[in-house]
Amino acid sequence: MNPYLELLRAQLTPAAAADLLTAAQVTDPHAAVRRLQGISQDALTQEALAACLAVVLPAVAGAASPTAALVSFERFARSAAQPADLFLYLAANPRQVEMLITLFAGSHFLSEILLRNPDYFRLFSERRELSQPKTKGPGAFCRTVRSAQRPAPLSALGTAAHRRGRLLRPARSAQSDPAALASGRRPGVAVPDHGRLAPSAPAPASSSSPWANWAAKN
């Protein structure tokens, strides 16, 4: 019988189960056994995970941080809507397992992004530039996530450029206005009349003014 399936179904002694996880270089084999049993509760999921562990545990053993990689793998499995389907897919695609474990062990920041957005795994697994995780590095995953965002359509950009050209066109045509250039105004800029004051008419002399009375007597 498959020893990983026996481990998941708690059919091995604690020591025998821990030995299987010790080979994966994790710091606490007993805790790792409990984690794996926790993500495979039904028979179908246990069989799928048992097939997957034959690929996952060797990748975990060769990772930079085996314990962190296994913990992130457990969290990723819990985020899946259908864990059994995920395990069967990983069992059939060892290269995807290697890339996934490399990401989990190499970058806590990118691991959190993937764990919070499990749908990104589809982009992560389909992009050809991520086929060499050890040489490309975690930065390739960031480029994959950014490339998933569609840019604005060219028609929208053309409309914005057309509107901008219409706004600037009067300013360009006003440069040939000699009156504007002679007056020192910037071409295309209208000078408001808010500050102009109309000349006031002189106040009529009042007949009751003392000065008017003195002028009349002399």
Tab-separated table of N, CA, C and O in Angstrom, residues 206-207 209-218:
chain	number	residue	atom	x	y	z
A	206	SER	N	-20.549	122.504	-5.187
A	206	SER	CA	-21.782	122.792	-4.459
A	206	SER	C	-21.901	124.285	-4.213
A	206	SER	O	-20.926	124.968	-3.859
A	207	SER	N	-23.114	124.800	-4.444
A	207	SER	CA	-23.316	126.233	-4.234
A	207	SER	C	-23.234	126.630	-2.778
A	207	SER	O	-23.052	127.815	-2.440
A	209	SER	N	-20.863	125.610	-0.844
A	209	SER	CA	-19.488	125.493	-0.398
A	209	SER	C	-18.963	126.867	0.011
A	209	SER	O	-19.215	127.878	-0.638
A	210	PRO	N	-18.203	126.987	1.093
A	210	PRO	CA	-17.640	128.284	1.514
A	210	PRO	C	-16.749	128.882	0.470
A	210	PRO	O	-16.698	130.093	0.286
A	211	TRP	N	-16.027	128.028	-0.258
A	211	TRP	CA	-15.139	128.534	-1.303
A	211	TRP	C	-15.936	129.140	-2.436
A	211	TRP	O	-15.560	130.141	-3.022
A	212	ALA	N	-17.085	128.567	-2.765
A	212	ALA	CA	-17.915	129.140	-3.822
A	212	ALA	C	-18.488	130.488	-3.394
A	212	ALA	O	-18.555	131.453	-4.194
A	213	ASN	N	-18.880	130.636	-2.163
A	213	ASN	CA	-19.391	131.904	-1.665
A	213	ASN	C	-18.331	132.995	-1.673
A	213	ASN	O	-18.563	134.151	-2.011
A	214	TRP	N	-17.080	132.625	-1.316
A	214	TRP	CA	-15.976	133.597	-1.321
A	214	TRP	C	-15.657	134.062	-2.725
A	214	TRP	O	-15.457	135.238	-2.986
A	215	ALA	N	-15.723	133.131	-3.738
A	215	ALA	CA	-15.458	133.491	-5.126
A	215	ALA	C	-16.533	134.404	-5.665
A	215	ALA	O	-16.272	135.287	-6.476
A	216	ALA	N	-17.791	134.225	-5.233
A	216	ALA	CA	-18.871	135.063	-5.732
A	216	ALA	C	-18.754	136.492	-5.210
A	216	ALA	O	-19.074	137.431	-5.907
A	217	LYS	N	-18.277	136.666	-3.974
A	217	LYS	CA	-18.117	138.009	-3.410
A	217	LYS	C	-16.960	138.765	-4.020
A	217	LYS	O	-16.946	139.977	-4.042
A	218	ASN	N	-15.939	138.051	-4.488
A	218	ASN	CA	-14.753	138.731	-5.035
A	218	ASN	C	-14.769	138.652	-6.547
A	218	ASN	O	-13.750	138.779	-7.176
